[in-house]
Short mmCIF file of the C-alpha atoms (twelve columns), coordinates in Angstrom:
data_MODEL
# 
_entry.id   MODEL 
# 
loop_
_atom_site.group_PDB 
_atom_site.id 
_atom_site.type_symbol 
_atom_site.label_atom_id 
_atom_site.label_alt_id 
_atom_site.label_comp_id 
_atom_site.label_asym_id 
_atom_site.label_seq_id 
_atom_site.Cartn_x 
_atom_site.Cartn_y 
_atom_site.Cartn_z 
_atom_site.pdbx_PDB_model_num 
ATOM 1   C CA . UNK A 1   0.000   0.000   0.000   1 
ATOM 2   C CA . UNK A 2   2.629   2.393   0.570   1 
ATOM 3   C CA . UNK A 3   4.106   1.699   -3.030  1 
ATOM 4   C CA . UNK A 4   0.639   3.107   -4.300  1 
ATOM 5   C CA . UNK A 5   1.006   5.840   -2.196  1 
ATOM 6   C CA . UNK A 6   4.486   6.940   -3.135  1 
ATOM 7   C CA . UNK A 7   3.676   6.600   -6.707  1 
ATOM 8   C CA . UNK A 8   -0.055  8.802   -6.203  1 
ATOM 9   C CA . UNK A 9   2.646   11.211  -4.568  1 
ATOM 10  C CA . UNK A 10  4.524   11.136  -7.741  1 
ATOM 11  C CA . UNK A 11  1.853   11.366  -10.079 1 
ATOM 12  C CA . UNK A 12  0.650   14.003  -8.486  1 
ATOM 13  C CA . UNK A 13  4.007   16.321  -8.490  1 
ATOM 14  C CA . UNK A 14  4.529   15.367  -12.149 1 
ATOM 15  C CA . UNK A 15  0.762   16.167  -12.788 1 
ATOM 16  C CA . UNK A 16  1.452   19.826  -11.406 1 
ATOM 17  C CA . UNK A 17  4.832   20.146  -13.148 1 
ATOM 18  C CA . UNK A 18  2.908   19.514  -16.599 1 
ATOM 19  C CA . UNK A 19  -0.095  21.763  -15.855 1 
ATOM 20  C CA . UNK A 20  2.474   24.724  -14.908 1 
ATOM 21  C CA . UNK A 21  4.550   24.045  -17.603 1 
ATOM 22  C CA . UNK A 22  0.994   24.042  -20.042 1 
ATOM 23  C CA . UNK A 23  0.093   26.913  -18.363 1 
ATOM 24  C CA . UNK A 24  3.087   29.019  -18.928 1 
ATOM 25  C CA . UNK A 25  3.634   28.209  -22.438 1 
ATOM 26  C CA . UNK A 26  0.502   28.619  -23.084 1 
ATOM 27  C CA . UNK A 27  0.612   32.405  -21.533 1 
ATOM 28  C CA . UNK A 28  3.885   32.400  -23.503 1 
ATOM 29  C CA . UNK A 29  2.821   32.329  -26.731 1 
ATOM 30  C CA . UNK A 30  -0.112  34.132  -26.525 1 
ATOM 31  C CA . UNK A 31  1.930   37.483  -24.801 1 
ATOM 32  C CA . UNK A 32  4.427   37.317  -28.295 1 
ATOM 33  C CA . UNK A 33  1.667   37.077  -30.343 1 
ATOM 34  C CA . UNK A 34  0.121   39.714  -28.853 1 
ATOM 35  C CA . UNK A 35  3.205   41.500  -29.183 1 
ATOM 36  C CA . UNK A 36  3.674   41.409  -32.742 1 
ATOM 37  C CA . UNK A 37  0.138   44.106  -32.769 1 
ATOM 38  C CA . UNK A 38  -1.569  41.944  -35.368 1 
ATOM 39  C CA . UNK A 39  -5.543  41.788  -35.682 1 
ATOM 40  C CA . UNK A 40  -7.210  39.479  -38.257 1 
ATOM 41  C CA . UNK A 41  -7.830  40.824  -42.076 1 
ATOM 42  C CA . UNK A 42  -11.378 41.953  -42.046 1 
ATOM 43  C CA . UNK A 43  -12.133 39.789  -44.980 1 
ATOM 44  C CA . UNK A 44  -11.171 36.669  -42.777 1 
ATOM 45  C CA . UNK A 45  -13.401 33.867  -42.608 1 
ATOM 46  C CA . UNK A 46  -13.795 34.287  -38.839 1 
ATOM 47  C CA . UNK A 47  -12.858 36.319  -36.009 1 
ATOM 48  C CA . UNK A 48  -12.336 39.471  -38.082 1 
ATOM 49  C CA . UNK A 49  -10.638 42.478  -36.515 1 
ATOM 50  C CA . UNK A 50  -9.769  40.318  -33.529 1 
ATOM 51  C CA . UNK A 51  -6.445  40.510  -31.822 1 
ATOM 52  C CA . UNK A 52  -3.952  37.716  -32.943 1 
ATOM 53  C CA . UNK A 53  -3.424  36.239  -29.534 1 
ATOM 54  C CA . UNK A 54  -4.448  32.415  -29.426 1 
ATOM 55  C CA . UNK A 55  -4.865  29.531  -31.506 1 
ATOM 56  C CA . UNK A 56  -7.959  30.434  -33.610 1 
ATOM 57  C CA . UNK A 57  -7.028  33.997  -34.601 1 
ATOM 58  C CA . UNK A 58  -4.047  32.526  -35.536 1 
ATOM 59  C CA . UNK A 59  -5.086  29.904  -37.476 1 
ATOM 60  C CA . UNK A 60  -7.812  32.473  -39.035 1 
ATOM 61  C CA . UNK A 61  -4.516  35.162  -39.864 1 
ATOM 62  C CA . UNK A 62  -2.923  32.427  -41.247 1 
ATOM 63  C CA . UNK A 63  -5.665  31.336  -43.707 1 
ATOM 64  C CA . UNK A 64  -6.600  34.752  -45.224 1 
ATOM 65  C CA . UNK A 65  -2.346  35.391  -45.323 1 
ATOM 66  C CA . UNK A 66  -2.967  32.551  -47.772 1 
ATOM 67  C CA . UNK A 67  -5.928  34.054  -49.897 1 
ATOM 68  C CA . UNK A 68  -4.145  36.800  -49.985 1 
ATOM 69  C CA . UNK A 69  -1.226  35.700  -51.497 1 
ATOM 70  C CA . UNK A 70  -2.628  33.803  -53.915 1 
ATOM 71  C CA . UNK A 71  -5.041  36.422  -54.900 1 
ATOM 72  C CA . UNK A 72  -1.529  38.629  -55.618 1 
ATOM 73  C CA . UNK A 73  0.065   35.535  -57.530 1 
ATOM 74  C CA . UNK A 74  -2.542  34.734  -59.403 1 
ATOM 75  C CA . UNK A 75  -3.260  31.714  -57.572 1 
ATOM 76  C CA . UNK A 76  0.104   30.313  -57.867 1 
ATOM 77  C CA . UNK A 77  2.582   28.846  -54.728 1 
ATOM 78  C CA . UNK A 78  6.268   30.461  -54.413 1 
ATOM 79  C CA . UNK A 79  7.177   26.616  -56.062 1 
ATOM 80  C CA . UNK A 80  4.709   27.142  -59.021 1 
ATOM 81  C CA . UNK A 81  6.441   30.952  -59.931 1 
ATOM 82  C CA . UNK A 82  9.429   31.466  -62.090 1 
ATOM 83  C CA . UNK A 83  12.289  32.231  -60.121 1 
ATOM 84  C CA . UNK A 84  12.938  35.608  -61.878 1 
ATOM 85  C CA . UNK A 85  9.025   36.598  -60.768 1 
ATOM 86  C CA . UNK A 86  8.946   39.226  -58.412 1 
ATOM 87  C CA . UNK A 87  5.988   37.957  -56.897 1 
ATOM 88  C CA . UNK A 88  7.882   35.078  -55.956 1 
ATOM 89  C CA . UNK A 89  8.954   37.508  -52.902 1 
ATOM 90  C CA . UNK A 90  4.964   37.911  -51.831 1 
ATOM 91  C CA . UNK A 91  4.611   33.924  -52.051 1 
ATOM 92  C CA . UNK A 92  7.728   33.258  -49.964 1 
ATOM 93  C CA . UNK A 93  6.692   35.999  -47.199 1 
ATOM 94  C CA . UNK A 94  3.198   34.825  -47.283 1 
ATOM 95  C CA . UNK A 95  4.487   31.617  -46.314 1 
ATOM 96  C CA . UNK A 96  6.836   32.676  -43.643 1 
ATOM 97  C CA . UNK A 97  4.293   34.195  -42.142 1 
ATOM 98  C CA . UNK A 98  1.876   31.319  -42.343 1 
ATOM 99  C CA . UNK A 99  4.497   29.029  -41.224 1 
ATOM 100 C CA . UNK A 100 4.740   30.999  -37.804 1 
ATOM 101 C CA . UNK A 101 1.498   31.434  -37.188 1 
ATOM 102 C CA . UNK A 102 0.814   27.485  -37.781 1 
ATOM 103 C CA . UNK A 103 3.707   26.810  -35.493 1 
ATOM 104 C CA . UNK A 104 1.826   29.202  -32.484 1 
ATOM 105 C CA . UNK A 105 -1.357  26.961  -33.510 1 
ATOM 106 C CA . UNK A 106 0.305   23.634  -32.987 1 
ATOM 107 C CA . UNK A 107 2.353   25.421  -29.464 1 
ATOM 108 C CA . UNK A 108 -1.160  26.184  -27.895 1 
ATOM 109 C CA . UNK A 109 -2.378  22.536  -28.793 1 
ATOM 110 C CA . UNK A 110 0.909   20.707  -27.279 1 
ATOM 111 C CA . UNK A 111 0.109   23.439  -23.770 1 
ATOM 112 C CA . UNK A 112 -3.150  22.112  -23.767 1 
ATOM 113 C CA . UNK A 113 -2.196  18.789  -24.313 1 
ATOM 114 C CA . UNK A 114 0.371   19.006  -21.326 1 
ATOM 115 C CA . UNK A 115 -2.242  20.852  -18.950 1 
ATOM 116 C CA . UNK A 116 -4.735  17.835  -20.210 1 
ATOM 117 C CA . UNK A 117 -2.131  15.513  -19.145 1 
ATOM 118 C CA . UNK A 118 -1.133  16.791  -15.950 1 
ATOM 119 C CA . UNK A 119 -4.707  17.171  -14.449 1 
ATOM 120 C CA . UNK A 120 -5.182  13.181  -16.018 1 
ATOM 121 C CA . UNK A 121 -2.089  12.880  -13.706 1 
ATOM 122 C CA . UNK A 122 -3.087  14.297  -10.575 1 
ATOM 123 C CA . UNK A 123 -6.509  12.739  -10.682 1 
ATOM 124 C CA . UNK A 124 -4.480  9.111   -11.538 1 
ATOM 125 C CA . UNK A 125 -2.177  10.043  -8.539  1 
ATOM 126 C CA . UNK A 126 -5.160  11.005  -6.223  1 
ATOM 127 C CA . UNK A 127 -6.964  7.630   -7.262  1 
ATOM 128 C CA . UNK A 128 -3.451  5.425   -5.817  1 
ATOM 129 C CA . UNK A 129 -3.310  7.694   -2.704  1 
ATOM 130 C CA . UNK A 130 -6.419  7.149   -2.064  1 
ATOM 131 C CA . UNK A 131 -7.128  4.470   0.769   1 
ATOM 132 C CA . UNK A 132 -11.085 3.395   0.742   1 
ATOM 133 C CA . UNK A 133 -10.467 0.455   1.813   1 
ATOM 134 C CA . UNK A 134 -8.579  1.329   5.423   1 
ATOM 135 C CA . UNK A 135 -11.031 -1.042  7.600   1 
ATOM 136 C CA . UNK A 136 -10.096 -4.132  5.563   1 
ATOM 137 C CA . UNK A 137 -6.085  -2.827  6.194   1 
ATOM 138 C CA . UNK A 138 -6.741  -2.460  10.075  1 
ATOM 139 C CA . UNK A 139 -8.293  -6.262  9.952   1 
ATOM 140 C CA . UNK A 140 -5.169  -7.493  7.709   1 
ATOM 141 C CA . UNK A 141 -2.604  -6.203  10.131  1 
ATOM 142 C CA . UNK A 142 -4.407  -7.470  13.276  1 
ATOM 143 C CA . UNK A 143 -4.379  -10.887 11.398  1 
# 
């Protein structure tokens, strides 16, 4: 029993660790996004005019950064344009810039997956230290 305990104990610490650590990147990314002073296109397909601070005006930025480009390259990538096409500049930008903003998207799902983990942790960790069954213990050691 005190095996199960110890390892509850441990869950538990690692749950918190992972919830913090969630937490703060999270909080992270969302503060340098903020940073950057960037509000969705008003022709976006959602969340127009909103502040570019978590993972769905992101993702939103990132989409109409896309129509955008395409609209100026006449629908072509940066791999489909000659390399002597100075709209081959537009395309590569465009794709920067969607390329950062995808990688904030997939930093706020790992957070959340950490937090997700951490509190599946604790509650894991609270389930071994728990002891429902301390009347059958008493009679086991008397025995």
């Amino acid at each position: 029993m005190r095996t199960s305990r110890t390892m509850g104990t441990i869950l538990i610490v690692l749950g918190l660790i992972f919830v913090i650590a969630g937490g703060a990147t999270y909080v992270l990314v969302s503060q340098e996004l903020s940073r950057a002073n960037v509000t969705v296109a008003d022709d976006a397909a959602f969340l127009q005019g909103d502040t570019v601070d978590g993972p769905f005006s992101a993702y939103s930025q990132a989409q109409i950064i896309d129509k955008h480009a395409l609209e100026s390259t006449g629908g072509k990538t940066y791999a489909e344009l000659d390399r002597e096409d100075p709209l081959r500049q537009v395309a590569m930008s465009a794709s920067f810039l969607r390329a950062s903003l995808f990688t904030s998207v997939v930093a706020f799902g790992v957070a959340a997956m950490a937090m997700g983990v951490g509190v599946a942790m604790i509650l894991g960790g609270l389930g071994l230290r728990a002891r429902p069954d301390d009347a059958r213990d008493r009679v086991a050691a008397r025995a």
